[in-house]
PDB file of C-alpha atoms and ligand atoms in Angstrom:
ATOM      1  CA  UNK W   1      83.447 113.063  80.179  1.00  0.00           C
ATOM      2  CA  UNK W   2      85.334 110.530  78.204  1.00  0.00           C
ATOM      3  CA  UNK W   3      87.416 111.477  75.182  1.00  0.00           C
ATOM      4  CA  UNK W   4      88.066 109.124  72.247  1.00  0.00           C
ATOM      5  CA  UNK W   5      91.424 109.335  70.314  1.00  0.00           C
ATOM      6  CA  UNK W   6      92.777 107.169  67.798  1.00  0.00           C
ATOM      7  CA  UNK W   7      96.532 106.486  68.064  1.00  0.00           C
ATOM      8  CA  UNK W   8      97.822 104.196  65.336  1.00  0.00           C
ATOM      9  CA  UNK W   9      94.516 102.715  64.837  1.00  0.00           C
ATOM     10  CA  UNK W  10      93.975 102.077  68.459  1.00  0.00           C
ATOM     11  CA  UNK W  11      91.093 103.641  70.456  1.00  0.00           C
ATOM     12  CA  UNK W  12      92.344 105.182  73.499  1.00  0.00           C
ATOM     13  CA  UNK W  13      90.301 106.470  76.347  1.00  0.00           C
ATOM     14  CA  UNK W  14      91.224 109.784  78.199  1.00  0.00           C
ATOM     15  CA  UNK W  15      89.658 109.215  81.726  1.00  0.00           C
ATOM     16  CA  UNK W  16      88.677 112.567  82.660  1.00  0.00           C
ATOM     17  CA  UNK W  17      92.118 113.599  83.668  1.00  0.00           C
ATOM     18  CA  UNK W  18      94.979 110.984  83.491  1.00  0.00           C
ATOM     19  CA  UNK W  19      96.050 109.245  80.259  1.00  0.00           C
ATOM     20  CA  UNK W  20      98.901 107.065  81.144  1.00  0.00           C
ATOM     21  CA  UNK W  21     100.894 105.392  78.460  1.00  0.00           C
ATOM     22  CA  UNK W  22     101.415 101.741  79.093  1.00  0.00           C
ATOM     23  CA  UNK W  23     105.147 102.109  78.763  1.00  0.00           C
ATOM     24  CA  UNK W  24     105.152 104.225  81.768  1.00  0.00           C
ATOM     25  CA  UNK W  25     103.380 101.543  83.941  1.00  0.00           C
ATOM     26  CA  UNK W  26     106.054  99.129  82.817  1.00  0.00           C
ATOM     27  CA  UNK W  27     108.476 101.131  84.866  1.00  0.00           C
ATOM     28  CA  UNK W  28     106.989  99.612  87.848  1.00  0.00           C
ATOM     29  CA  UNK W  29     108.612  96.476  86.868  1.00  0.00           C
ATOM     30  CA  UNK W  30     112.014  97.898  87.513  1.00  0.00           C
ATOM     31  CA  UNK W  31     110.681  99.639  90.609  1.00  0.00           C
ATOM     32  CA  UNK W  32     109.802  96.283  92.370  1.00  0.00           C
ATOM     33  CA  UNK W  33     113.027  94.664  91.182  1.00  0.00           C
ATOM     34  CA  UNK W  34     114.969  97.808  92.859  1.00  0.00           C
ATOM     35  CA  UNK W  35     112.937  97.564  95.855  1.00  0.00           C
ATOM     36  CA  UNK W  36     113.960  93.831  96.324  1.00  0.00           C
ATOM     37  CA  UNK W  37     117.601  94.485  95.693  1.00  0.00           C
ATOM     38  CA  UNK W  38     117.614  97.372  98.064  1.00  0.00           C
ATOM     39  CA  UNK W  39     115.834  95.394 100.915  1.00  0.00           C
ATOM     40  CA  UNK W  40     118.985  94.984 103.054  1.00  0.00           C
ATOM     41  CA  UNK W  41     118.991  98.922 103.430  1.00  0.00           C
ATOM     42  CA  UNK W  42     115.355  99.774 103.137  1.00  0.00           C
ATOM     43  CA  UNK W  43     114.348  97.424 105.914  1.00  0.00           C
ATOM     44  CA  UNK W  44     116.147 100.026 108.424  1.00  0.00           C
ATOM     45  CA  UNK W  45     113.639 102.670 107.177  1.00  0.00           C
ATOM     46  CA  UNK W  46     110.550 100.501 106.586  1.00  0.00           C
ATOM     47  CA  UNK W  47     109.781  97.327 108.518  1.00  0.00           C
ATOM     48  CA  UNK W  48     106.855  96.441 110.502  1.00  0.00           C
ATOM     49  CA  UNK W  49     109.260  94.243 112.621  1.00  0.00           C
ATOM     50  CA  UNK W  50     111.315  97.376 113.484  1.00  0.00           C
ATOM     51  CA  UNK W  51     108.183  99.257 114.023  1.00  0.00           C
ATOM     52  CA  UNK W  52     106.890  96.821 116.512  1.00  0.00           C
ATOM     53  CA  UNK W  53     110.476  96.509 118.105  1.00  0.00           C
ATOM     54  CA  UNK W  54     110.425 100.204 118.588  1.00  0.00           C
ATOM     55  CA  UNK W  55     107.018 100.344 120.112  1.00  0.00           C
ATOM     56  CA  UNK W  56     107.851  97.482 122.547  1.00  0.00           C
ATOM     57  CA  UNK W  57     110.815  99.306 123.614  1.00  0.00           C
ATOM     58  CA  UNK W  58     109.250 102.746 123.891  1.00  0.00           C
ATOM     59  CA  UNK W  59     111.160 103.959 120.639  1.00  0.00           C
ATOM     60  CA  UNK W  60     109.733 105.710 117.583  1.00  0.00           C
ATOM     61  CA  UNK W  61     111.687 104.241 114.658  1.00  0.00           C
ATOM     62  CA  UNK W  62     111.811 105.663 111.032  1.00  0.00           C
ATOM     63  CA  UNK W  63     109.162 102.925 109.967  1.00  0.00           C
ATOM     64  CA  UNK W  64     106.645 104.879 112.139  1.00  0.00           C
ATOM     65  CA  UNK W  65     107.350 108.200 109.801  1.00  0.00           C
ATOM     66  CA  UNK W  66     107.230 106.116 106.658  1.00  0.00           C
ATOM     67  CA  UNK W  67     103.950 104.612 107.523  1.00  0.00           C
ATOM     68  CA  UNK W  68     102.459 108.012 108.814  1.00  0.00           C
ATOM     69  CA  UNK W  69     103.406 109.391 105.186  1.00  0.00           C
ATOM     70  CA  UNK W  70     101.827 106.275 103.611  1.00  0.00           C
ATOM     71  CA  UNK W  71      98.782 106.841 105.435  1.00  0.00           C
ATOM     72  CA  UNK W  72      98.418 110.406 104.395  1.00  0.00           C
ATOM     73  CA  UNK W  73      99.135 109.768 100.944  1.00  0.00           C
ATOM     74  CA  UNK W  74      96.373 106.946 101.004  1.00  0.00           C
ATOM     75  CA  UNK W  75      93.807 109.787 101.367  1.00  0.00           C
ATOM     76  CA  UNK W  76      94.262 110.729  97.907  1.00  0.00           C
ATOM     77  CA  UNK W  77      96.404 107.985  96.362  1.00  0.00           C
ATOM     78  CA  UNK W  78      94.725 104.879  97.719  1.00  0.00           C
ATOM     79  CA  UNK W  79      97.215 102.085  98.276  1.00  0.00           C
ATOM     80  CA  UNK W  80      99.362 102.813  95.244  1.00  0.00           C
ATOM     81  CA  UNK W  81     102.122 104.704  96.659  1.00  0.00           C
ATOM     82  CA  UNK W  82     102.484 102.338  99.560  1.00  0.00           C
ATOM     83  CA  UNK W  83     101.480  98.836  98.662  1.00  0.00           C
ATOM     84  CA  UNK W  84     101.681  99.290  94.996  1.00  0.00           C
ATOM     85  CA  UNK W  85     105.002 101.122  94.427  1.00  0.00           C
ATOM     86  CA  UNK W  86     107.178 101.378  97.483  1.00  0.00           C
ATOM     87  CA  UNK W  87     106.614  98.432  99.799  1.00  0.00           C
ATOM     88  CA  UNK W  88     109.696  96.059  99.381  1.00  0.00           C
ATOM     89  CA  UNK W  89     108.029  93.113 101.016  1.00  0.00           C
ATOM     90  CA  UNK W  90     105.053  93.312  98.683  1.00  0.00           C
ATOM     91  CA  UNK W  91     107.601  93.566  95.712  1.00  0.00           C
ATOM     92  CA  UNK W  92     109.475  90.481  97.004  1.00  0.00           C
ATOM     93  CA  UNK W  93     106.242  88.479  97.147  1.00  0.00           C
ATOM     94  CA  UNK W  94     105.188  89.611  93.718  1.00  0.00           C
ATOM     95  CA  UNK W  95     108.666  88.673  92.082  1.00  0.00           C
ATOM     96  CA  UNK W  96     108.662  85.361  93.725  1.00  0.00           C
ATOM     97  CA  UNK W  97     105.228  84.603  92.312  1.00  0.00           C
ATOM     98  CA  UNK W  98     105.736  86.067  88.924  1.00  0.00           C
ATOM     99  CA  UNK W  99     109.131  83.996  88.434  1.00  0.00           C
ATOM    100  CA  UNK W 100     108.494  80.926  90.580  1.00  0.00           C
ATOM    101  CA  UNK W 101     104.898  79.888  91.599  1.00  0.00           C
ATOM    102  CA  UNK W 102     102.401  81.851  89.363  1.00  0.00           C
ATOM    103  CA  UNK W 103      99.868  81.323  91.883  1.00  0.00           C
ATOM    104  CA  UNK W 104      97.194  83.930  92.765  1.00  0.00           C
ATOM    105  CA  UNK W 105      95.523  84.272  96.231  1.00  0.00           C
ATOM    106  CA  UNK W 106      91.882  83.512  95.726  1.00  0.00           C
ATOM    107  CA  UNK W 107      90.241  82.904  99.212  1.00  0.00           C
ATOM    108  CA  UNK W 108      87.835  85.674  99.976  1.00  0.00           C
ATOM    109  CA  UNK W 109      86.981  84.199 103.283  1.00  0.00           C
ATOM    110  CA  UNK W 110      90.734  84.461 104.348  1.00  0.00           C
ATOM    111  CA  UNK W 111      90.703  88.012 103.503  1.00  0.00           C
ATOM    112  CA  UNK W 112      89.063  88.770 106.913  1.00  0.00           C
ATOM    113  CA  UNK W 113      92.145  87.333 108.786  1.00  0.00           C
ATOM    114  CA  UNK W 114      93.937  90.750 108.439  1.00  0.00           C
ATOM    115  CA  UNK W 115      91.143  92.399 110.183  1.00  0.00           C
ATOM    116  CA  UNK W 116      91.612  90.231 113.208  1.00  0.00           C
ATOM    117  CA  UNK W 117      95.504  90.856 112.989  1.00  0.00           C
ATOM    118  CA  UNK W 118      94.902  94.650 112.741  1.00  0.00           C
ATOM    119  CA  UNK W 119      92.929  94.627 115.946  1.00  0.00           C
ATOM    120  CA  UNK W 120      95.547  92.439 117.610  1.00  0.00           C
ATOM    121  CA  UNK W 121      98.109  94.842 116.448  1.00  0.00           C
ATOM    122  CA  UNK W 122      96.294  97.904 117.652  1.00  0.00           C
ATOM    123  CA  UNK W 123      95.829  96.168 121.117  1.00  0.00           C
ATOM    124  CA  UNK W 124      99.698  95.221 121.226  1.00  0.00           C
ATOM    125  CA  UNK W 125     100.650  98.834 120.384  1.00  0.00           C
ATOM    126  CA  UNK W 126      98.329 100.297 123.005  1.00  0.00           C
ATOM    127  CA  UNK W 127      99.504  97.763 125.735  1.00  0.00           C
ATOM    128  CA  UNK W 128     103.215  98.448 125.055  1.00  0.00           C
ATOM    129  CA  UNK W 129     102.939 102.123 124.845  1.00  0.00           C
ATOM    130  CA  UNK W 130     101.073 102.255 128.203  1.00  0.00           C
ATOM    131  CA  UNK W 131     103.272  99.733 129.730  1.00  0.00           C
ATOM    132  CA  UNK W 132     106.491 101.590 128.735  1.00  0.00           C
ATOM    133  CA  UNK W 133     104.801 104.883 130.079  1.00  0.00           C
ATOM    134  CA  UNK W 134     104.667 106.464 126.470  1.00  0.00           C
ATOM    135  CA  UNK W 135     107.227 106.678 123.594  1.00  0.00           C
ATOM    136  CA  UNK W 136     110.366 108.028 125.120  1.00  0.00           C
ATOM    137  CA  UNK W 137     112.674 108.625 122.082  1.00  0.00           C
ATOM    138  CA  UNK W 138     113.510 108.533 118.287  1.00  0.00           C
ATOM    139  CA  UNK W 139     115.910 105.981 116.525  1.00  0.00           C
ATOM    140  CA  UNK W 140     115.793 106.658 112.918  1.00  0.00           C
ATOM    141  CA  UNK W 141     118.459 104.143 112.144  1.00  0.00           C
ATOM    142  CA  UNK W 142     117.382 101.215 114.425  1.00  0.00           C
ATOM    143  CA  UNK W 143     119.558  98.268 113.533  1.00  0.00           C
ATOM    144  CA  UNK W 144     120.908  95.463 115.548  1.00  0.00           C
ATOM    145  CA  UNK W 145     122.043  91.883 115.046  1.00  0.00           C
ATOM    146  CA  UNK W 146     118.837  90.828 116.866  1.00  0.00           C
ATOM    147  CA  UNK W 147     116.770  92.997 114.520  1.00  0.00           C
ATOM    148  CA  UNK W 148     118.650  91.523 111.494  1.00  0.00           C
ATOM    149  CA  UNK W 149     117.728  87.987 112.497  1.00  0.00           C
ATOM    150  CA  UNK W 150     114.020  88.874 113.103  1.00  0.00           C
ATOM    151  CA  UNK W 151     113.632  90.656 109.979  1.00  0.00           C
ATOM    152  CA  UNK W 152     115.433  87.804 108.062  1.00  0.00           C
ATOM    153  CA  UNK W 153     112.852  85.370 109.541  1.00  0.00           C
ATOM    154  CA  UNK W 154     110.069  87.886 108.658  1.00  0.00           C
ATOM    155  CA  UNK W 155     111.169  87.965 105.016  1.00  0.00           C
ATOM    156  CA  UNK W 156     111.595  84.184 104.800  1.00  0.00           C
ATOM    157  CA  UNK W 157     108.004  83.674 106.346  1.00  0.00           C
ATOM    158  CA  UNK W 158     106.196  86.046 104.059  1.00  0.00           C
ATOM    159  CA  UNK W 159     108.155  84.699 100.849  1.00  0.00           C
ATOM    160  CA  UNK W 160     107.231  81.042 101.861  1.00  0.00           C
ATOM    161  CA  UNK W 161     103.627  82.171 102.501  1.00  0.00           C
ATOM    162  CA  UNK W 162     103.331  83.991  99.084  1.00  0.00           C
ATOM    163  CA  UNK W 163     104.948  80.852  97.355  1.00  0.00           C
ATOM    164  CA  UNK W 164     102.295  78.594  99.175  1.00  0.00           C
ATOM    165  CA  UNK W 165      99.130  80.710  99.100  1.00  0.00           C
ATOM    166  CA  UNK W 166      99.786  82.896  96.017  1.00  0.00           C
ATOM    167  CA  UNK W 167     101.224  86.307  94.869  1.00  0.00           C
ATOM    168  CA  UNK W 168     101.122  89.009  97.672  1.00  0.00           C
ATOM    169  CA  UNK W 169      99.144  86.470  99.977  1.00  0.00           C
ATOM    170  CA  UNK W 170     100.841  88.179 102.916  1.00  0.00           C
ATOM    171  CA  UNK W 171      99.323  91.571 101.844  1.00  0.00           C
ATOM    172  CA  UNK W 172      95.893  90.062 101.203  1.00  0.00           C
ATOM    173  CA  UNK W 173      95.328  87.686 104.140  1.00  0.00           C
ATOM    174  CA  UNK W 174      97.717  88.997 106.843  1.00  0.00           C
ATOM    175  CA  UNK W 175      99.101  92.449 106.674  1.00  0.00           C
ATOM    176  CA  UNK W 176      97.538  94.905 109.362  1.00  0.00           C
ATOM    177  CA  UNK W 177      99.290  97.946 107.585  1.00  0.00           C
ATOM    178  CA  UNK W 178      97.115  97.228 104.621  1.00  0.00           C
ATOM    179  CA  UNK W 179      93.985  97.660 106.592  1.00  0.00           C
ATOM    180  CA  UNK W 180      95.475 100.930 108.024  1.00  0.00           C
ATOM    181  CA  UNK W 181      95.863 102.120 104.396  1.00  0.00           C
ATOM    182  CA  UNK W 182      92.406 100.940 103.205  1.00  0.00           C
ATOM    183  CA  UNK W 183      90.944 102.934 106.027  1.00  0.00           C
ATOM    184  CA  UNK W 184      93.067 106.016 104.647  1.00  0.00           C
ATOM    185  CA  UNK W 185      91.538 105.283 101.220  1.00  0.00           C
ATOM    186  CA  UNK W 186      87.876 105.018 102.572  1.00  0.00           C
ATOM    187  CA  UNK W 187      88.429 108.361 104.515  1.00  0.00           C
ATOM    188  CA  UNK W 188      89.709 109.962 101.302  1.00  0.00           C
ATOM    189  CA  UNK W 189      86.713 108.846  99.437  1.00  0.00           C
ATOM    190  CA  UNK W 190      84.296 109.790 102.290  1.00  0.00           C
ATOM    191  CA  UNK W 191      85.574 113.294 102.437  1.00  0.00           C
ATOM    192  CA  UNK W 192      85.321 113.600  98.730  1.00  0.00           C
ATOM    193  CA  UNK W 193      88.750 114.844  97.869  1.00  0.00           C
ATOM    194  CA  UNK W 194      89.982 114.013  94.366  1.00  0.00           C
ATOM    195  CA  UNK W 195      91.470 110.373  94.763  1.00  0.00           C
ATOM    196  CA  UNK W 196      93.215 107.928  92.396  1.00  0.00           C
ATOM    197  CA  UNK W 197      91.020 105.010  91.606  1.00  0.00           C
ATOM    198  CA  UNK W 198      90.435 102.684  88.588  1.00  0.00           C
ATOM    199  CA  UNK W 199      87.842 103.414  85.932  1.00  0.00           C
ATOM    200  CA  UNK W 200      86.575 101.202  83.217  1.00  0.00           C
ATOM    201  CA  UNK W 201      84.957 101.258  79.860  1.00  0.00           C
ATOM    202  CA  UNK W 202      82.631  98.157  79.604  1.00  0.00           C
ATOM    203  CA  UNK W 203      82.087  98.453  76.068  1.00  0.00           C
ATOM    204  CA  UNK W 204      85.758  98.099  75.278  1.00  0.00           C
ATOM    205  CA  UNK W 205      86.104  94.813  77.057  1.00  0.00           C
ATOM    206  CA  UNK W 206      86.590  91.765  74.998  1.00  0.00           C
ATOM    207  CA  UNK W 207      86.538  89.488  78.177  1.00  0.00           C
ATOM    208  CA  UNK W 208      89.805  88.012  77.226  1.00  0.00           C
ATOM    209  CA  UNK W 209      90.804  87.877  80.947  1.00  0.00           C
ATOM    210  CA  UNK W 210      94.277  89.127  80.635  1.00  0.00           C
ATOM    211  CA  UNK W 211      93.684  91.535  83.365  1.00  0.00           C
ATOM    212  CA  UNK W 212      92.808  88.694  85.855  1.00  0.00           C
ATOM    213  CA  UNK W 213      96.101  86.823  85.058  1.00  0.00           C
ATOM    214  CA  UNK W 214      98.092  90.089  85.693  1.00  0.00           C
ATOM    215  CA  UNK W 215      96.576  91.067  89.056  1.00  0.00           C
ATOM    216  CA  UNK W 216      99.183  90.486  91.709  1.00  0.00           C
ATOM    217  CA  UNK W 217      96.443  90.606  94.299  1.00  0.00           C
ATOM    218  CA  UNK W 218      94.430  87.780  92.503  1.00  0.00           C
ATOM    219  CA  UNK W 219      91.348  89.888  91.804  1.00  0.00           C
ATOM    220  CA  UNK W 220      88.672  89.014  89.469  1.00  0.00           C
ATOM    221  CA  UNK W 221      89.395  92.312  87.400  1.00  0.00           C
ATOM    222  CA  UNK W 222      87.271  91.427  84.297  1.00  0.00           C
ATOM    223  CA  UNK W 223      84.200  90.590  86.583  1.00  0.00           C
ATOM    224  CA  UNK W 224      84.870  94.221  88.058  1.00  0.00           C
ATOM    225  CA  UNK W 225      85.032  95.707  84.588  1.00  0.00           C
ATOM    226  CA  UNK W 226      81.783  94.081  83.469  1.00  0.00           C
ATOM    227  CA  UNK W 227      79.945  95.123  86.377  1.00  0.00           C
ATOM    228  CA  UNK W 228      81.354  98.681  86.524  1.00  0.00           C
ATOM    229  CA  UNK W 229      82.604  98.198  90.102  1.00  0.00           C
ATOM    230  CA  UNK W 230      86.268  99.078  90.146  1.00  0.00           C
ATOM    231  CA  UNK W 231      86.466  99.697  93.779  1.00  0.00           C
ATOM    232  CA  UNK W 232      87.911  96.800  95.595  1.00  0.00           C
ATOM    233  CA  UNK W 233      89.321  96.744  99.109  1.00  0.00           C
ATOM    234  CA  UNK W 234      92.155  94.557  97.931  1.00  0.00           C
ATOM    235  CA  UNK W 235      93.267  96.658  95.020  1.00  0.00           C
ATOM    236  CA  UNK W 236      96.608  98.266  95.370  1.00  0.00           C
ATOM    237  CA  UNK W 237      96.183 100.474  92.342  1.00  0.00           C
ATOM    238  CA  UNK W 238      99.392  98.912  90.959  1.00  0.00           C
ATOM    239  CA  UNK W 239      98.086  99.454  87.251  1.00  0.00           C
ATOM    240  CA  UNK W 240      99.238  95.948  86.121  1.00  0.00           C
ATOM    241  CA  UNK W 241      95.666  95.370  84.785  1.00  0.00           C
ATOM    242  CA  UNK W 242      95.829  98.675  82.885  1.00  0.00           C
ATOM    243  CA  UNK W 243      99.139  97.745  81.417  1.00  0.00           C
ATOM    244  CA  UNK W 244      98.050  94.369  80.160  1.00  0.00           C
ATOM    245  CA  UNK W 245      94.619  95.191  78.831  1.00  0.00           C
ATOM    246  CA  UNK W 246      94.676  95.019  75.140  1.00  0.00           C
ATOM    247  CA  UNK W 247      91.441  97.013  74.707  1.00  0.00           C
ATOM    248  CA  UNK W 248      92.312 100.043  76.843  1.00  0.00           C
ATOM    249  CA  UNK W 249      89.163  99.187  78.878  1.00  0.00           C
ATOM    250  CA  UNK W 250      90.878 100.187  82.423  1.00  0.00           C
ATOM    251  CA  UNK W 251      92.771 103.242  83.303  1.00  0.00           C
ATOM    252  CA  UNK W 252      93.521 105.324  86.331  1.00  0.00           C
ATOM    253  CA  UNK W 253      91.408 108.475  86.982  1.00  0.00           C
ATOM    254  CA  UNK W 254      91.376 111.217  89.818  1.00  0.00           C
ATOM    255  CA  UNK W 255      87.886 112.414  88.802  1.00  0.00           C
ATOM    256  CA  UNK W 256      84.854 110.514  90.239  1.00  0.00           C
ATOM    257  CA  UNK W 257      81.846 110.457  87.893  1.00  0.00           C
TER     258      UNK W 257
HETATM  259  S1  SF4 C   1      92.695  95.597  90.051  1.00  0.00           S
HETATM  260 FE1  SF4 C   1      94.495  96.271  88.672  1.00  0.00          FE
HETATM  261  S2  SF4 C   1      95.280  97.977  89.975  1.00  0.00           S
HETATM  262 FE2  SF4 C   1      94.174  96.729  91.407  1.00  0.00          FE
HETATM  263  S3  SF4 C   1      95.659  95.410  92.294  1.00  0.00           S
HETATM  264 FE3  SF4 C   1      94.644  94.192  90.450  1.00  0.00          FE
HETATM  265  S4  SF4 C   1      96.234  94.692  88.868  1.00  0.00           S
HETATM  266 FE4  SF4 C   1      96.511  96.190  90.374  1.00  0.00          FE
HETATM  267  S1  SF4 C   2      92.267  92.604  79.926  1.00  0.00           S
HETATM  268 FE1  SF4 C   2      90.901  94.288  79.197  1.00  0.00          FE
HETATM  269  S2  SF4 C   2      89.695  93.479  77.569  1.00  0.00           S
HETATM  270 FE2  SF4 C   2      90.618  91.737  78.661  1.00  0.00          FE
HETATM  271  S3  SF4 C   2      88.963  91.162  80.025  1.00  0.00           S
HETATM  272 FE3  SF4 C   2      90.274  92.543  81.106  1.00  0.00          FE
HETATM  273  S4  SF4 C   2      89.342  94.467  80.925  1.00  0.00           S
HETATM  274 FE4  SF4 C   2      88.383  93.132  79.289  1.00  0.00          FE
END
């Protein structure tokens, strides 16, 4: 049941559980800047390159644990905790596009590439784990000059890719981890545990399209609102559309109608 409240003349919806003030969501701007600034440290603890390097060498790196935690959280938080609020590589792409190119990824056909990469990634993991006779040890602080070069190349590549193809284009078109986390989100929905999702009030929407402009994943949010279909495999639950909507037509909720 939705509650209607009036704050300073503005109607605000309480979406059956979570009423989040926009100012809180603006904290995300500081978070993504901090993630990029801390990238030279964070890559040791989370990097798909370090994870792949570890698997090839039969070693479990910190990235595997971070990724495992993200997957578990995706069951009830969707991709918000991982892609939306803690991935430094997503944050880097978002900042580059927010301040340099201001371009959105739009190709829905290219979305399918990441599923292909996901399958390749699974095959690669299986091959190298079998080849090295299983994972033999743990190294939580894996770092070497070779890894620094590989990660620098990876960061430059995803940065350029997002500048050319749009904000978070790497997340949308290429990231295999995003597919894993989408699967986690789907499992959470399937087993019907309370999980974070977007909710909309169509009647509030004035079709100003500010939500479309704010979405770092390039989603057609106003269309989602007008159709009442807020579920989207590419949504990272970042809350930018909630923050920008002047009519309070979108909000977070844990409760499914
Ligand atoms: S639809 Fe909203 S919450 Fe989802 S990715 Fe776009 S801006 Fe973020
Ligand atoms: S920003 Fe809000 S009012 Fe504007 S189109 Fe999006 S949902 Fe509708």
